[in-house]
PDB file of C-alpha atoms and ligand atoms in Angstrom:
ATOM      1  CA  MET A   1      -2.946  95.540   6.335  1.00 67.00           C
ATOM      2  CA  ASN A   2      -3.245  98.819   7.446  1.00 88.00           C
ATOM      3  CA  LYS A   3      -0.473  97.330  10.423  1.00 96.00           C
ATOM      4  CA  ILE A   4       2.267  97.071   6.769  1.00 98.00           C
ATOM      5  CA  GLN A   5       4.144  99.879   5.154  1.00 98.00           C
ATOM      6  CA  ILE A   6       6.414 100.828   2.036  1.00 98.00           C
ATOM      7  CA  ILE A   7       9.358 103.477   2.460  1.00 98.00           C
ATOM      8  CA  GLN A   8      12.487 103.896   0.461  1.00 98.00           C
ATOM      9  CA  GLY A   9      15.533 104.574   2.221  1.00 98.00           C
ATOM     10  CA  ASP A  10      18.815 102.832   4.965  1.00 98.00           C
ATOM     11  CA  ILE A  11      17.131 100.715   7.295  1.00 98.00           C
ATOM     12  CA  THR A  12      20.564 101.044   9.979  1.00 98.00           C
ATOM     13  CA  ALA A  13      18.385 104.820  10.641  1.00 98.00           C
ATOM     14  CA  GLY A  14      15.218 103.130  11.189  1.00 95.00           C
ATOM     15  CA  ARG A  15      14.312 105.017  14.680  1.00 97.00           C
ATOM     16  CA  VAL A  16      12.408 101.764  15.995  1.00 98.00           C
ATOM     17  CA  ASP A  17      12.259  98.658  18.137  1.00 98.00           C
ATOM     18  CA  ALA A  18      13.748  96.642  15.727  1.00 98.00           C
ATOM     19  CA  ILE A  19      15.274  96.261  12.552  1.00 98.00           C
ATOM     20  CA  VAL A  20      15.942  92.654  10.226  1.00 99.00           C
ATOM     21  CA  ASN A  21      19.180  91.810   8.968  1.00 98.00           C
ATOM     22  CA  ALA A  22      18.477  89.720   5.616  1.00 98.00           C
ATOM     23  CA  ALA A  23      22.093  87.803   6.908  1.00 98.00           C
ATOM     24  CA  ASN A  24      24.039  84.347   6.121  1.00 98.00           C
ATOM     25  CA  THR A  25      23.789  81.334   7.564  1.00 98.00           C
ATOM     26  CA  THR A  26      27.145  82.074   9.813  1.00 98.00           C
ATOM     27  CA  LEU A  27      25.588  85.115  11.389  1.00 98.00           C
ATOM     28  CA  LEU A  28      29.603  86.619  11.076  1.00 96.00           C
ATOM     29  CA  GLY A  29      28.103  89.409   8.482  1.00 92.00           C
ATOM     30  CA  GLY A  30      29.037  90.091   4.513  1.00 94.00           C
ATOM     31  CA  GLY A  31      28.075  92.423   2.225  1.00 97.00           C
ATOM     32  CA  GLY A  32      24.367  94.297   1.118  1.00 98.00           C
ATOM     33  CA  VAL A  33      22.500  95.014   3.831  1.00 98.00           C
ATOM     34  CA  ASP A  34      24.079  92.329   6.362  1.00 98.00           C
ATOM     35  CA  GLY A  35      27.351  94.929   6.031  1.00 98.00           C
ATOM     36  CA  ALA A  36      25.776  97.822   6.654  1.00 98.00           C
ATOM     37  CA  ILE A  37      24.212  97.014   9.960  1.00 98.00           C
ATOM     38  CA  HIS A  38      27.533  96.290  11.071  1.00 98.00           C
ATOM     39  CA  ARG A  39      29.082  98.872  10.132  1.00 98.00           C
ATOM     40  CA  ALA A  40      26.744 100.561  12.011  1.00 98.00           C
ATOM     41  CA  ALA A  41      25.966  98.755  15.109  1.00 98.00           C
ATOM     42  CA  GLY A  42      29.878  98.105  15.411  1.00 98.00           C
ATOM     43  CA  PRO A  43      32.278  95.344  16.886  1.00 98.00           C
ATOM     44  CA  GLU A  44      30.172  93.990  19.720  1.00 98.00           C
ATOM     45  CA  LEU A  45      26.793  92.275  17.234  1.00 98.00           C
ATOM     46  CA  PHE A  46      29.874  90.632  15.440  1.00 98.00           C
ATOM     47  CA  ARG A  47      31.027  88.975  18.849  1.00 98.00           C
ATOM     48  CA  ALA A  48      27.643  89.411  19.865  1.00 98.00           C
ATOM     49  CA  CYS A  49      26.454  86.843  16.561  1.00 98.00           C
ATOM     50  CA  LEU A  50      29.720  84.811  17.370  1.00 98.00           C
ATOM     51  CA  LYS A  51      27.565  83.329  20.385  1.00 97.00           C
ATOM     52  CA  PHE A  52      25.399  81.947  18.315  1.00 98.00           C
ATOM     53  CA  ASN A  53      27.548  79.874  16.000  1.00 97.00           C
ATOM     54  CA  GLY A  54      25.573  79.964  13.097  1.00 98.00           C
ATOM     55  CA  CYS A  55      21.902  80.116  12.277  1.00 98.00           C
ATOM     56  CA  PRO A  56      19.796  77.490  10.033  1.00 98.00           C
ATOM     57  CA  THR A  57      18.130  79.397   6.909  1.00 98.00           C
ATOM     58  CA  GLY A  58      14.496  80.558   7.600  1.00 98.00           C
ATOM     59  CA  GLU A  59      15.343  81.111  11.537  1.00 98.00           C
ATOM     60  CA  ALA A  60      15.554  84.037  13.272  1.00 99.00           C
ATOM     61  CA  ARG A  61      17.628  85.276  16.505  1.00 98.00           C
ATOM     62  CA  ILE A  62      17.993  88.513  17.971  1.00 98.00           C
ATOM     63  CA  THR A  63      20.594  90.906  19.103  1.00 98.00           C
ATOM     64  CA  PRO A  64      21.076  93.718  21.446  1.00 98.00           C
ATOM     65  CA  GLY A  65      21.526  97.187  18.219  1.00 98.00           C
ATOM     66  CA  PHE A  66      24.617  98.690  19.993  1.00 98.00           C
ATOM     67  CA  GLN A  67      25.352 101.920  18.369  1.00 98.00           C
ATOM     68  CA  LEU A  68      22.119 101.294  15.595  1.00 98.00           C
ATOM     69  CA  PRO A  69      18.586 103.618  16.483  1.00 98.00           C
ATOM     70  CA  ALA A  70      17.183 100.466  16.721  1.00 98.00           C
ATOM     71  CA  ASN A  71      16.640  98.627  19.960  1.00 98.00           C
ATOM     72  CA  TYR A  72      17.341  95.494  18.169  1.00 98.00           C
ATOM     73  CA  VAL A  73      18.256  93.928  15.510  1.00 98.00           C
ATOM     74  CA  ILE A  74      17.145  89.897  13.827  1.00 99.00           C
ATOM     75  CA  HIS A  75      19.567  88.532  12.480  1.00 98.00           C
ATOM     76  CA  THR A  76      17.443  86.156   9.524  1.00 99.00           C
ATOM     77  CA  PRO A  77      19.251  84.091   6.666  1.00 98.00           C
ATOM     78  CA  GLY A  78      17.009  83.746   3.868  1.00 98.00           C
ATOM     79  CA  PRO A  79      17.348  81.285   0.786  1.00 99.00           C
ATOM     80  CA  ILE A  80      19.453  81.836  -1.846  1.00 98.00           C
ATOM     81  CA  TRP A  81      17.811  81.267  -5.375  1.00 98.00           C
ATOM     82  CA  ARG A  82      18.069  77.979  -6.912  1.00 98.00           C
ATOM     83  CA  GLY A  83      15.418  77.987  -9.570  1.00 98.00           C
ATOM     84  CA  GLY A  84      12.027  77.754  -7.315  1.00 98.00           C
ATOM     85  CA  GLN A  85      11.881  74.019  -6.695  1.00 98.00           C
ATOM     86  CA  PHE A  86      14.437  74.185  -3.611  1.00 98.00           C
ATOM     87  CA  GLN A  87      11.713  75.055  -1.311  1.00 98.00           C
ATOM     88  CA  GLU A  88      13.284  78.293  -1.799  1.00 98.00           C
ATOM     89  CA  ALA A  89       9.253  80.443  -1.144  1.00 98.00           C
ATOM     90  CA  PRO A  90       8.507  78.153   2.571  1.00 98.00           C
ATOM     91  CA  LEU A  91      11.914  79.406   3.559  1.00 99.00           C
ATOM     92  CA  LEU A  92      11.240  83.004   2.799  1.00 99.00           C
ATOM     93  CA  ALA A  93       8.184  83.228   4.193  1.00 99.00           C
ATOM     94  CA  ALA A  94       9.846  81.232   7.759  1.00 99.00           C
ATOM     95  CA  CYS A  95      12.222  84.318   7.828  1.00 99.00           C
ATOM     96  CA  TYR A  96       9.473  87.267   7.743  1.00 99.00           C
ATOM     97  CA  ARG A  97       6.513  85.073   9.815  1.00 98.00           C
ATOM     98  CA  ASN A  98      10.385  84.152  12.841  1.00 98.00           C
ATOM     99  CA  SER A  99      11.168  87.553  12.311  1.00 99.00           C
ATOM    100  CA  LEU A 100       8.171  88.868  13.468  1.00 98.00           C
ATOM    101  CA  ARG A 101       7.285  86.265  15.992  1.00 98.00           C
ATOM    102  CA  LEU A 102      10.828  86.807  18.240  1.00 98.00           C
ATOM    103  CA  ALA A 103       9.618  90.950  17.292  1.00 98.00           C
ATOM    104  CA  ASP A 104       6.417  90.263  19.422  1.00 98.00           C
ATOM    105  CA  GLN A 105       8.435  88.712  21.925  1.00 98.00           C
ATOM    106  CA  SER A 106      11.200  90.794  22.863  1.00 98.00           C
ATOM    107  CA  GLN A 107       7.891  93.336  22.989  1.00 98.00           C
ATOM    108  CA  CYS A 108       9.041  95.240  19.408  1.00 98.00           C
ATOM    109  CA  GLN A 109       5.998  97.843  18.536  1.00 98.00           C
ATOM    110  CA  THR A 110       7.544  98.984  15.093  1.00 98.00           C
ATOM    111  CA  VAL A 111       9.999  96.455  13.019  1.00 98.00           C
ATOM    112  CA  ASP A 112      11.558  97.054  10.023  1.00 98.00           C
ATOM    113  CA  PHE A 113      12.668  94.453   7.453  1.00 99.00           C
ATOM    114  CA  PRO A 114      14.274  94.816   4.369  1.00 99.00           C
ATOM    115  CA  SER A 115      14.316  92.785   1.564  1.00 99.00           C
ATOM    116  CA  ILE A 116      15.359  89.451   2.079  1.00 99.00           C
ATOM    117  CA  SER A 117      17.176  87.655  -0.050  1.00 99.00           C
ATOM    118  CA  THR A 118      16.607  89.784  -3.728  1.00 98.00           C
ATOM    119  CA  GLY A 119      19.734  91.049  -3.818  1.00 98.00           C
ATOM    120  CA  VAL A 120      22.968  88.415  -3.709  1.00 98.00           C
ATOM    121  CA  TYR A 121      20.547  85.654  -3.105  1.00 98.00           C
ATOM    122  CA  ALA A 122      18.967  86.455  -6.679  1.00 98.00           C
ATOM    123  CA  PHE A 123      14.745  85.516  -5.171  1.00 98.00           C
ATOM    124  CA  PRO A 124      12.728  87.309  -7.803  1.00 98.00           C
ATOM    125  CA  LEU A 125      11.366  90.143  -6.828  1.00 98.00           C
ATOM    126  CA  GLU A 126       7.702  90.546  -7.021  1.00 98.00           C
ATOM    127  CA  GLN A 127       7.703  86.821  -5.950  1.00 98.00           C
ATOM    128  CA  ALA A 128       9.618  87.823  -2.634  1.00 98.00           C
ATOM    129  CA  ALA A 129       7.349  90.723  -2.329  1.00 98.00           C
ATOM    130  CA  GLN A 130       4.361  88.607  -2.465  1.00 98.00           C
ATOM    131  CA  ILE A 131       5.491  86.328  -0.012  1.00 98.00           C
ATOM    132  CA  ALA A 132       6.791  88.562   2.734  1.00 98.00           C
ATOM    133  CA  LEU A 133       3.743  91.288   2.620  1.00 98.00           C
ATOM    134  CA  GLN A 134       1.292  87.303   2.938  1.00 98.00           C
ATOM    135  CA  THR A 135       3.496  86.309   5.421  1.00 98.00           C
ATOM    136  CA  LEU A 136       3.657  89.751   7.523  1.00 98.00           C
ATOM    137  CA  GLU A 137      -0.492  90.405   7.388  1.00 97.00           C
ATOM    138  CA  THR A 138      -1.366  86.906   8.259  1.00 97.00           C
ATOM    139  CA  GLU A 139       1.600  86.923  11.022  1.00 98.00           C
ATOM    140  CA  LEU A 140       0.385  90.794  11.819  1.00 98.00           C
ATOM    141  CA  GLN A 141      -3.338  89.495  12.997  1.00 96.00           C
ATOM    142  CA  MET A 142      -1.023  87.459  15.958  1.00 96.00           C
ATOM    143  CA  THR A 143       1.439  89.415  17.218  1.00 97.00           C
ATOM    144  CA  LEU A 144       0.656  91.178  20.688  1.00 97.00           C
ATOM    145  CA  PHE A 145       3.097  94.206  21.236  1.00 98.00           C
ATOM    146  CA  VAL A 146       4.355  94.705  16.968  1.00 98.00           C
ATOM    147  CA  HIS A 147       1.851  97.280  15.325  1.00 97.00           C
ATOM    148  CA  ARG A 148       3.739  98.964  12.801  1.00 98.00           C
ATOM    149  CA  VAL A 149       6.205  97.301   9.980  1.00 98.00           C
ATOM    150  CA  ARG A 150       7.731  98.561   7.419  1.00 98.00           C
ATOM    151  CA  ILE A 151       9.356  97.164   4.313  1.00 98.00           C
ATOM    152  CA  VAL A 152      12.554  99.218   3.731  1.00 98.00           C
ATOM    153  CA  GLY A 153      12.937  99.411  -0.072  1.00 98.00           C
ATOM    154  CA  TYR A 154      17.409 100.594  -0.855  1.00 98.00           C
ATOM    155  CA  ASP A 155      16.610 101.345  -3.947  1.00 98.00           C
ATOM    156  CA  ALA A 156      13.191 103.426  -6.193  1.00 98.00           C
ATOM    157  CA  HIS A 157      12.531 100.013  -7.992  1.00 98.00           C
ATOM    158  CA  THR A 158      12.429  97.350  -5.411  1.00 98.00           C
ATOM    159  CA  THR A 159      10.212 100.024  -3.476  1.00 98.00           C
ATOM    160  CA  GLU A 160       8.077 100.361  -6.280  1.00 98.00           C
ATOM    161  CA  VAL A 161       7.934  96.659  -6.821  1.00 98.00           C
ATOM    162  CA  TYR A 162       6.466  96.422  -2.801  1.00 98.00           C
ATOM    163  CA  GLN A 163       4.046  99.462  -3.419  1.00 98.00           C
ATOM    164  CA  THR A 164       2.951  97.234  -6.434  1.00 98.00           C
ATOM    165  CA  CYS A 165       2.350  94.807  -4.657  1.00 98.00           C
ATOM    166  CA  LEU A 166       0.858  95.931  -1.462  1.00 98.00           C
ATOM    167  CA  ASN A 167      -1.313  97.639  -2.836  1.00 97.00           C
ATOM    168  CA  ARG A 168      -3.128  94.875  -5.629  1.00 96.00           C
ATOM    169  CA  MET A 169      -3.731  93.395  -1.561  1.00 93.00           C
ATOM    170  CA  ILE A 170      -5.127  95.885   0.096  1.00 92.00           C
ATOM    171  CA  SER A 171      -7.875  96.465  -3.256  1.00 90.00           C
ATOM    172  CA  SER A 172      -8.351  92.323  -3.885  1.00 86.00           C
ATOM    173  CA  ASP A 173      -9.588  92.396   0.036  1.00 74.00           C
TER     174      ASP A 173
HETATM  175  N1  AR6 B   1      19.272  99.270   3.662  1.00 60.80           N
HETATM  176  C1  AR6 B   1      18.141  98.724   3.199  1.00 60.80           C
HETATM  177  N2  AR6 B   1      17.751  97.761   1.915  1.00 60.80           N
HETATM  178  C2  AR6 B   1      19.376  97.912   1.935  1.00 60.80           C
HETATM  179  C3  AR6 B   1      20.792  98.425   2.785  1.00 60.80           C
HETATM  180  C4  AR6 B   1      20.502  99.177   2.876  1.00 60.80           C
HETATM  181  N3  AR6 B   1      21.113  99.592   3.738  1.00 60.80           N
HETATM  182  N4  AR6 B   1      21.913  97.554   2.030  1.00 60.80           N
HETATM  183  C5  AR6 B   1      21.337  96.692   0.800  1.00 60.80           C
HETATM  184  N5  AR6 B   1      20.215  97.033   0.987  1.00 60.80           N
HETATM  185  P1  AR6 B   1      21.321  91.969  -0.158  1.00 60.80           P
HETATM  186  P2  AR6 B   1      20.749  89.014   0.511  1.00 60.80           P
HETATM  187  C6  AR6 B   1      18.935  95.707  -0.147  1.00 60.80           C
HETATM  188  O1  AR6 B   1      21.881  90.908  -0.797  1.00 60.80           O
HETATM  189  O2  AR6 B   1      20.408  89.213  -1.222  1.00 60.80           O
HETATM  190  C7  AR6 B   1      24.817  89.234   2.369  1.00 60.80           C
HETATM  191  O3  AR6 B   1      25.907  88.973   1.678  1.00 60.80           O
HETATM  192  C8  AR6 B   1      20.037  95.280  -1.372  1.00 60.80           C
HETATM  193  O4  AR6 B   1      19.126  96.516  -2.019  1.00 60.80           O
HETATM  194  O5  AR6 B   1      22.143  92.816   0.798  1.00 60.80           O
HETATM  195  O6  AR6 B   1      19.538  88.249   1.450  1.00 60.80           O
HETATM  196  C9  AR6 B   1      24.547  88.899   3.421  1.00 60.80           C
HETATM  197  O7  AR6 B   1      25.664  88.301   4.586  1.00 60.80           O
HETATM  198  C10 AR6 B   1      18.070  94.407  -1.858  1.00 60.80           C
HETATM  199  O8  AR6 B   1      17.418  94.866  -1.821  1.00 60.80           O
HETATM  200  O9  AR6 B   1      20.596  90.245   0.947  1.00 60.80           O
HETATM  201  C11 AR6 B   1      24.772  87.464   2.660  1.00 60.80           C
HETATM  202  O10 AR6 B   1      25.110  86.577   2.612  1.00 60.80           O
HETATM  203  C12 AR6 B   1      18.378  93.520  -0.090  1.00 60.80           C
HETATM  204  O11 AR6 B   1      18.381  94.553   1.183  1.00 60.80           O
HETATM  205  C13 AR6 B   1      23.955  88.056   1.056  1.00 60.80           C
HETATM  206  O12 AR6 B   1      24.697  89.320   1.386  1.00 60.80           O
HETATM  207  C14 AR6 B   1      18.620  92.572  -0.198  1.00 60.80           C
HETATM  208  O13 AR6 B   1      20.212  92.143  -0.402  1.00 60.80           O
HETATM  209  C15 AR6 B   1      22.045  88.126   1.706  1.00 60.80           C
HETATM  210  O14 AR6 B   1      21.631  87.666   0.627  1.00 60.80           O
END
């Protein structure tokens, strides 16, 4: 639990080994955090992503960070919320698990995540926070290199929901 932090800010500004992108299955950019990351990284990121021919929901792919301060970008398409009966929860957990494993395989020590799927993809925020933090907590017991993960909330409400969820996990530990 002491390896996880919640901060508020713009994920593209992070001087970390890897930032995670809440992408879509084309991996060719979009709005929200995906658009911000592609704008800040520059056109080379788009060219690097073209080579993947897309990515299934819940899996992850890694590219350099190009013009970003981060060394790498890990792209993971989150699930679109369709009421909760379409594997949304396990798919969201898979995003965090696969992204963290890929970061560790690339010998990253510090990784920043956005709140995957809770924007355009409409995943309920409280449930998403619980899945994100529980998955990261479990996976961080197995990483060899990653020793600090931050959830970067863009708005105050998102940041607060993750912080409250983390506090609850710490106090029930
Ligand atoms: N830094 C950190 N978080 C951000 C930033 C930023 N610069 N910009 C937005 N957020 P969303 P999704 C927050 O919609 O729900 C894209 O078009 C945002 O406030 O970016 O997974 C993709 O191409 C929210 O809390 O991602 C996909 O098509 C969180 O990031 C689709 O949206 C996620 O919101 C993915 O939807």
